PDB file of C-alpha atoms in Angstrom:
ATOM      1  CA  MET I  23     266.760 299.838-112.812  1.00 89.00           C
ATOM      2  CA  ALA I  24     270.603 300.788-111.935  1.00 98.00           C
ATOM      3  CA  LEU I  25     271.523 303.411-115.447  1.00 98.00           C
ATOM      4  CA  ALA I  26     274.595 302.024-117.442  1.00 98.00           C
ATOM      5  CA  ILE I  27     275.962 305.016-119.389  1.00 98.00           C
ATOM      6  CA  PHE I  28     278.352 305.038-122.257  1.00 98.00           C
ATOM      7  CA  ASP I  29     280.728 307.320-124.279  1.00 98.00           C
ATOM      8  CA  LEU I  30     280.657 306.208-128.094  1.00 98.00           C
ATOM      9  CA  ASP I  31     284.032 307.462-129.804  1.00 97.00           C
ATOM     10  CA  HIS I  32     286.978 305.632-128.592  1.00 97.00           C
ATOM     11  CA  THR I  33     284.536 303.946-125.899  1.00 98.00           C
ATOM     12  CA  LEU I  34     282.279 301.378-128.127  1.00 98.00           C
ATOM     13  CA  ILE I  35     283.770 301.509-130.791  1.00 98.00           C
ATOM     14  CA  ASN I  36     287.379 301.288-131.573  1.00 98.00           C
ATOM     15  CA  GLY I  37     287.505 305.207-133.424  1.00 97.00           C
ATOM     16  CA  ASP I  38     285.624 309.311-134.082  1.00 94.00           C
ATOM     17  CA  SER I  39     282.536 308.603-135.751  1.00 96.00           C
ATOM     18  CA  ASP I  40     282.320 312.600-135.937  1.00 92.00           C
ATOM     19  CA  TYR I  41     285.925 313.207-137.079  1.00 90.00           C
ATOM     20  CA  LEU I  42     284.966 309.962-139.689  1.00 94.00           C
ATOM     21  CA  TRP I  43     282.096 311.175-141.042  1.00 94.00           C
ATOM     22  CA  GLY I  44     284.440 314.231-141.928  1.00 91.00           C
ATOM     23  CA  LYS I  45     286.664 311.966-143.632  1.00 92.00           C
ATOM     24  CA  PHE I  46     283.558 310.295-145.292  1.00 95.00           C
ATOM     25  CA  LEU I  47     282.890 313.351-146.375  1.00 94.00           C
ATOM     26  CA  ILE I  48     285.644 314.088-148.510  1.00 92.00           C
ATOM     27  CA  ASP I  49     285.406 310.721-150.361  1.00 93.00           C
ATOM     28  CA  LYS I  50     282.477 312.003-151.721  1.00 93.00           C
ATOM     29  CA  GLY I  51     283.656 314.702-152.246  1.00 93.00           C
ATOM     30  CA  ALA I  52     280.674 316.871-150.746  1.00 92.00           C
ATOM     31  CA  VAL I  53     283.270 319.705-148.541  1.00 92.00           C
ATOM     32  CA  ASP I  54     286.084 320.667-150.290  1.00 90.00           C
ATOM     33  CA  LYS I  55     289.870 318.779-149.723  1.00 90.00           C
ATOM     34  CA  ALA I  56     291.962 320.541-148.295  1.00 91.00           C
ATOM     35  CA  ASP I  57     291.005 323.097-145.584  1.00 91.00           C
ATOM     36  CA  TYR I  58     288.194 320.516-144.911  1.00 91.00           C
ATOM     37  CA  GLU I  59     290.878 317.985-143.226  1.00 89.00           C
ATOM     38  CA  ARG I  60     292.961 320.513-142.417  1.00 92.00           C
ATOM     39  CA  GLN I  61     290.398 322.085-139.967  1.00 92.00           C
ATOM     40  CA  ASN I  62     289.268 318.109-139.356  1.00 86.00           C
ATOM     41  CA  GLU I  63     292.879 317.758-138.416  1.00 89.00           C
ATOM     42  CA  ARG I  64     293.113 320.826-135.999  1.00 92.00           C
ATOM     43  CA  PHE I  65     289.837 320.259-133.700  1.00 91.00           C
ATOM     44  CA  TYR I  66     290.698 316.293-133.586  1.00 86.00           C
ATOM     45  CA  GLN I  67     294.037 317.195-131.349  1.00 90.00           C
ATOM     46  CA  ASP I  68     292.252 319.915-129.699  1.00 92.00           C
ATOM     47  CA  TYR I  69     289.493 317.454-128.482  1.00 84.00           C
ATOM     48  CA  GLN I  70     292.619 315.078-127.202  1.00 82.00           C
ATOM     49  CA  ASN I  71     294.440 317.461-125.907  1.00 86.00           C
ATOM     50  CA  GLY I  72     291.088 318.599-123.919  1.00 83.00           C
ATOM     51  CA  THR I  73     291.126 322.223-125.551  1.00 91.00           C
ATOM     52  CA  LEU I  74     287.855 321.665-128.010  1.00 89.00           C
ATOM     53  CA  ASP I  75     285.721 325.174-128.610  1.00 93.00           C
ATOM     54  CA  ILE I  76     282.559 322.647-128.487  1.00 90.00           C
ATOM     55  CA  MET I  77     280.684 326.190-130.707  1.00 91.00           C
ATOM     56  CA  ALA I  78     282.886 326.232-133.644  1.00 93.00           C
ATOM     57  CA  TYR I  79     283.285 322.606-133.878  1.00 91.00           C
ATOM     58  CA  GLN I  80     279.649 321.395-133.397  1.00 92.00           C
ATOM     59  CA  ARG I  81     279.701 324.629-136.485  1.00 92.00           C
ATOM     60  CA  PHE I  82     282.426 323.217-138.431  1.00 93.00           C
ATOM     61  CA  SER I  83     280.990 319.669-138.265  1.00 91.00           C
ATOM     62  CA  LEU I  84     277.379 320.928-138.903  1.00 94.00           C
ATOM     63  CA  ALA I  85     277.797 323.144-141.594  1.00 93.00           C
ATOM     64  CA  PRO I  86     278.312 319.911-144.777  1.00 92.00           C
ATOM     65  CA  LEU I  87     274.793 318.919-143.251  1.00 93.00           C
ATOM     66  CA  SER I  88     273.198 321.882-144.202  1.00 95.00           C
ATOM     67  CA  ARG I  89     273.930 322.022-148.002  1.00 94.00           C
ATOM     68  CA  TYR I  90     271.946 318.742-148.462  1.00 95.00           C
ATOM     69  CA  ASP I  91     268.498 317.474-148.615  1.00 94.00           C
ATOM     70  CA  MET I  92     268.060 314.410-146.202  1.00 96.00           C
ATOM     71  CA  GLU I  93     267.675 312.347-148.693  1.00 95.00           C
ATOM     72  CA  ALA I  94     270.920 312.163-149.537  1.00 95.00           C
ATOM     73  CA  LEU I  95     271.886 312.488-146.302  1.00 96.00           C
ATOM     74  CA  GLU I  96     270.255 309.519-144.985  1.00 97.00           C
ATOM     75  CA  ARG I  97     271.366 307.421-147.821  1.00 97.00           C
ATOM     76  CA  TRP I  98     275.570 309.084-146.855  1.00 97.00           C
ATOM     77  CA  HIS I  99     274.463 307.362-143.414  1.00 98.00           C
ATOM     78  CA  SER I 100     273.944 303.938-144.435  1.00 98.00           C
ATOM     79  CA  GLU I 101     276.845 303.659-147.169  1.00 98.00           C
ATOM     80  CA  PHE I 102     278.658 304.630-143.862  1.00 98.00           C
ATOM     81  CA  MET I 103     277.857 302.289-140.890  1.00 98.00           C
ATOM     82  CA  GLU I 104     277.813 299.975-143.347  1.00 98.00           C
ATOM     83  CA  THR I 105     282.245 300.974-144.814  1.00 98.00           C
ATOM     84  CA  VAL I 106     283.404 302.715-141.759  1.00 98.00           C
ATOM     85  CA  ILE I 107     281.516 302.032-138.822  1.00 98.00           C
ATOM     86  CA  HIS I 108     280.997 298.284-139.068  1.00 98.00           C
ATOM     87  CA  PRO I 109     284.596 296.921-138.848  1.00 98.00           C
ATOM     88  CA  ILE I 110     284.880 299.439-136.024  1.00 98.00           C
ATOM     89  CA  TYR I 111     282.331 297.681-134.194  1.00 98.00           C
ATOM     90  CA  GLN I 112     283.421 296.261-131.239  1.00 98.00           C
ATOM     91  CA  PRO I 113     282.652 292.510-130.195  1.00 98.00           C
ATOM     92  CA  ARG I 114     283.688 293.066-126.558  1.00 98.00           C
ATOM     93  CA  ALA I 115     281.564 296.376-126.273  1.00 98.00           C
ATOM     94  CA  GLN I 116     278.684 294.663-127.596  1.00 98.00           C
ATOM     95  CA  ALA I 117     279.025 291.932-124.544  1.00 98.00           C
ATOM     96  CA  LEU I 118     279.499 294.711-122.038  1.00 98.00           C
ATOM     97  CA  VAL I 119     275.835 296.101-123.343  1.00 98.00           C
ATOM     98  CA  ASP I 120     274.263 292.766-123.493  1.00 98.00           C
ATOM     99  CA  GLU I 121     276.023 292.429-120.080  1.00 98.00           C
ATOM    100  CA  HIS I 122     273.801 295.019-118.756  1.00 98.00           C
ATOM    101  CA  ARG I 123     271.336 294.211-120.699  1.00 98.00           C
ATOM    102  CA  ALA I 124     270.504 290.657-118.860  1.00 98.00           C
ATOM    103  CA  LYS I 125     270.872 292.388-115.686  1.00 97.00           C
ATOM    104  CA  GLY I 126     267.509 294.844-116.038  1.00 98.00           C
ATOM    105  CA  ASP I 127     269.681 298.609-116.424  1.00 98.00           C
ATOM    106  CA  THR I 128     268.914 300.768-119.338  1.00 98.00           C
ATOM    107  CA  LEU I 129     271.148 302.004-121.145  1.00 98.00           C
ATOM    108  CA  LEU I 130     271.755 305.260-122.575  1.00 98.00           C
ATOM    109  CA  ILE I 131     274.826 306.268-125.067  1.00 98.00           C
ATOM    110  CA  ILE I 132     275.539 310.057-124.077  1.00 98.00           C
ATOM    111  CA  THR I 133     278.441 311.353-126.812  1.00 97.00           C
ATOM    112  CA  ALA I 134     279.875 314.912-128.034  1.00 94.00           C
ATOM    113  CA  THR I 135     278.718 314.232-131.654  1.00 95.00           C
ATOM    114  CA  ASN I 136     275.908 314.599-133.232  1.00 96.00           C
ATOM    115  CA  SER I 137     272.935 312.686-132.274  1.00 97.00           C
ATOM    116  CA  PHE I 138     272.526 312.492-136.829  1.00 97.00           C
ATOM    117  CA  VAL I 139     275.773 310.702-136.990  1.00 97.00           C
ATOM    118  CA  THR I 140     275.266 308.766-133.832  1.00 98.00           C
ATOM    119  CA  ARG I 141     271.928 307.698-133.335  1.00 98.00           C
ATOM    120  CA  PRO I 142     272.591 304.720-135.811  1.00 98.00           C
ATOM    121  CA  ILE I 143     274.902 303.254-134.304  1.00 98.00           C
ATOM    122  CA  GLY I 144     273.642 303.066-131.387  1.00 98.00           C
ATOM    123  CA  GLN I 145     271.298 301.432-132.486  1.00 98.00           C
ATOM    124  CA  LEU I 146     273.525 299.206-133.982  1.00 98.00           C
ATOM    125  CA  TYR I 147     274.667 298.525-130.331  1.00 98.00           C
ATOM    126  CA  GLY I 148     271.001 298.005-129.547  1.00 98.00           C
ATOM    127  CA  ILE I 149     271.258 301.363-127.631  1.00 98.00           C
ATOM    128  CA  ASP I 150     267.873 303.786-127.827  1.00 94.00           C
ATOM    129  CA  HIS I 151     268.578 305.863-125.556  1.00 98.00           C
ATOM    130  CA  LEU I 152     270.855 308.957-126.907  1.00 98.00           C
ATOM    131  CA  ILE I 153     271.946 312.051-125.711  1.00 98.00           C
ATOM    132  CA  GLY I 154     274.117 313.946-128.850  1.00 97.00           C
ATOM    133  CA  THR I 155     274.795 317.283-129.406  1.00 96.00           C
ATOM    134  CA  ASP I 156     270.922 318.112-131.441  1.00 96.00           C
ATOM    135  CA  PRO I 157     271.622 319.929-135.092  1.00 96.00           C
ATOM    136  CA  GLU I 158     268.883 322.270-135.496  1.00 96.00           C
ATOM    137  CA  ILE I 159     266.262 321.841-138.098  1.00 96.00           C
ATOM    138  CA  VAL I 160     264.168 323.925-140.001  1.00 97.00           C
ATOM    139  CA  ALA I 161     261.779 322.186-142.445  1.00 96.00           C
ATOM    140  CA  ASN I 162     263.236 318.776-142.688  1.00 95.00           C
ATOM    141  CA  ARG I 163     266.622 320.415-143.330  1.00 96.00           C
ATOM    142  CA  PHE I 164     269.517 321.253-141.440  1.00 97.00           C
ATOM    143  CA  THR I 165     270.555 324.774-140.240  1.00 96.00           C
ATOM    144  CA  GLY I 166     274.381 323.760-139.390  1.00 95.00           C
ATOM    145  CA  GLU I 167     273.371 325.442-135.723  1.00 95.00           C
ATOM    146  CA  VAL I 168     273.018 323.687-132.922  1.00 95.00           C
ATOM    147  CA  ALA I 169     269.772 322.868-130.775  1.00 95.00           C
ATOM    148  CA  GLY I 170     269.893 323.299-127.117  1.00 94.00           C
ATOM    149  CA  GLU I 171     273.372 322.757-125.409  1.00 95.00           C
ATOM    150  CA  PRO I 172     276.542 320.742-126.522  1.00 95.00           C
ATOM    151  CA  SER I 173     276.390 317.469-124.659  1.00 96.00           C
ATOM    152  CA  PHE I 174     280.516 317.440-123.941  1.00 95.00           C
ATOM    153  CA  GLN I 175     282.719 318.579-120.702  1.00 95.00           C
ATOM    154  CA  GLN I 176     280.496 319.168-118.124  1.00 96.00           C
ATOM    155  CA  GLY I 177     277.457 319.709-120.749  1.00 96.00           C
ATOM    156  CA  LYS I 178     276.693 316.122-120.364  1.00 98.00           C
ATOM    157  CA  VAL I 179     275.991 316.697-117.187  1.00 98.00           C
ATOM    158  CA  SER I 180     274.260 319.739-117.932  1.00 98.00           C
ATOM    159  CA  ARG I 181     272.165 317.192-120.846  1.00 98.00           C
ATOM    160  CA  LEU I 182     271.942 314.311-118.237  1.00 98.00           C
ATOM    161  CA  HIS I 183     270.123 315.381-115.455  1.00 98.00           C
ATOM    162  CA  GLU I 184     267.952 316.699-118.019  1.00 98.00           C
ATOM    163  CA  TRP I 185     267.155 313.630-119.257  1.00 98.00           C
ATOM    164  CA  LEU I 186     266.974 311.837-115.443  1.00 98.00           C
ATOM    165  CA  ILE I 187     263.561 314.501-114.971  1.00 98.00           C
ATOM    166  CA  CYS I 188     262.174 313.148-118.565  1.00 97.00           C
ATOM    167  CA  HIS I 189     262.778 309.884-117.523  1.00 97.00           C
ATOM    168  CA  HIS I 190     261.884 309.717-114.350  1.00 97.00           C
ATOM    169  CA  HIS I 191     265.128 307.938-113.444  1.00 97.00           C
ATOM    170  CA  THR I 192     267.923 308.085-111.116  1.00 98.00           C
ATOM    171  CA  LEU I 193     271.903 307.565-110.368  1.00 98.00           C
ATOM    172  CA  ASP I 194     271.273 305.345-107.669  1.00 98.00           C
ATOM    173  CA  GLY I 195     273.444 302.063-108.922  1.00 98.00           C
ATOM    174  CA  SER I 196     274.477 303.696-112.415  1.00 98.00           C
ATOM    175  CA  SER I 197     277.516 303.225-114.376  1.00 98.00           C
ATOM    176  CA  PHE I 198     279.149 305.286-117.286  1.00 98.00           C
ATOM    177  CA  TYR I 199     281.832 304.085-119.164  1.00 98.00           C
ATOM    178  CA  SER I 200     284.749 306.581-120.855  1.00 98.00           C
ATOM    179  CA  ASP I 201     287.639 306.912-122.750  1.00 98.00           C
ATOM    180  CA  SER I 202     288.744 310.618-122.534  1.00 95.00           C
ATOM    181  CA  ARG I 203     289.763 313.556-120.153  1.00 95.00           C
ATOM    182  CA  ASN I 204     286.831 315.187-121.268  1.00 94.00           C
ATOM    183  CA  ASP I 205     284.238 313.058-119.266  1.00 97.00           C
ATOM    184  CA  ILE I 206     285.428 313.129-115.959  1.00 98.00           C
ATOM    185  CA  PRO I 207     282.718 315.657-114.911  1.00 97.00           C
ATOM    186  CA  LEU I 208     280.135 312.513-115.397  1.00 98.00           C
ATOM    187  CA  LEU I 209     282.444 310.228-114.738  1.00 98.00           C
ATOM    188  CA  ASP I 210     282.715 312.057-111.080  1.00 98.00           C
ATOM    189  CA  ILE I 211     278.661 311.872-110.103  1.00 98.00           C
ATOM    190  CA  VAL I 212     278.540 308.456-111.578  1.00 98.00           C
ATOM    191  CA  GLU I 213     277.856 305.453-108.708  1.00 98.00           C
ATOM    192  CA  ASN I 214     280.378 303.384-110.568  1.00 98.00           C
ATOM    193  CA  PRO I 215     282.530 305.233-112.972  1.00 98.00           C
ATOM    194  CA  VAL I 216     284.906 302.687-115.384  1.00 98.00           C
ATOM    195  CA  ALA I 217     288.068 304.266-117.856  1.00 98.00           C
ATOM    196  CA  VAL I 218     287.768 302.615-121.701  1.00 98.00           C
ATOM    197  CA  ASP I 219     290.978 302.433-122.824  1.00 98.00           C
ATOM    198  CA  CYS I 220     291.675 305.782-121.613  1.00 97.00           C
ATOM    199  CA  ASP I 221     293.838 308.121-122.301  1.00 95.00           C
ATOM    200  CA  ALA I 222     296.939 309.475-120.265  1.00 96.00           C
ATOM    201  CA  THR I 223     294.781 312.105-118.041  1.00 96.00           C
ATOM    202  CA  LEU I 224     291.711 309.648-117.308  1.00 97.00           C
ATOM    203  CA  ARG I 225     294.412 307.577-116.669  1.00 98.00           C
ATOM    204  CA  ALA I 226     296.220 308.846-114.096  1.00 98.00           C
ATOM    205  CA  TYR I 227     292.584 310.061-112.925  1.00 98.00           C
ATOM    206  CA  ALA I 228     291.731 306.632-112.369  1.00 98.00           C
ATOM    207  CA  THR I 229     294.013 305.244-111.352  1.00 98.00           C
ATOM    208  CA  GLU I 230     294.556 307.865-107.705  1.00 98.00           C
ATOM    209  CA  ARG I 231     290.790 307.492-107.373  1.00 98.00           C
ATOM    210  CA  ARG I 232     291.813 303.592-107.628  1.00 98.00           C
ATOM    211  CA  TRP I 233     288.340 303.358-109.993  1.00 98.00           C
ATOM    212  CA  PRO I 234     288.261 300.462-112.813  1.00 98.00           C
ATOM    213  CA  ILE I 235     290.663 300.288-115.828  1.00 98.00           C
ATOM    214  CA  ILE I 236     289.670 297.973-118.691  1.00 98.00           C
ATOM    215  CA  SER I 237     290.018 297.074-122.218  1.00 98.00           C
ATOM    216  CA  LEU I 238     286.978 296.839-124.972  1.00 98.00           C
ATOM    217  CA  LYS I 239     289.412 296.996-127.815  1.00 96.00           C
ATOM    218  CA  ASP I 240     289.619 292.402-129.678  1.00 87.00           C
TER     219      ASP I 240
END
């Protein structure tokens, strides 16, 4: 079975789940609006510019999780899925996922966003395998720290290689779909890299290498 790998934000969904989760927390009054909004915007711009300090960002984004118990967070996340994620779900992305599933491919999402936010989104698309940045959990509470290596830029490559060993899989016939310059290290190692609704840097890189460039937007 070949491996079909998907980025999540701005690839399968038409938005950034981490950024939108932050805005959701602001609307809930779970974080200080002015300070969180300012930092959230700054980190989002850094990500788009390819200059994000991933550890600083993860500590920022995971800090609110440490302030609330798991039951409250899961209740909020259910509401987040219904009110924020479902409206940016993309049927064309689902069709692409289903096409790979029909071929018998193994489906995997790799995202820099933490796995608490993203795993249910992957399940919405029927994708059970997910590599996300893992939040540390102690006694069923988030600590606000990262467990292991964040799955960002070269970290996605490292985390994927660990996953391949654990699941006895290879990159033979593999595909990877992504929108971002930050995913070039991973796009470079799969057999079938595909740029999806991509930023200008990735578009130029993909064009030079004659990679397919597609859109999953309606």
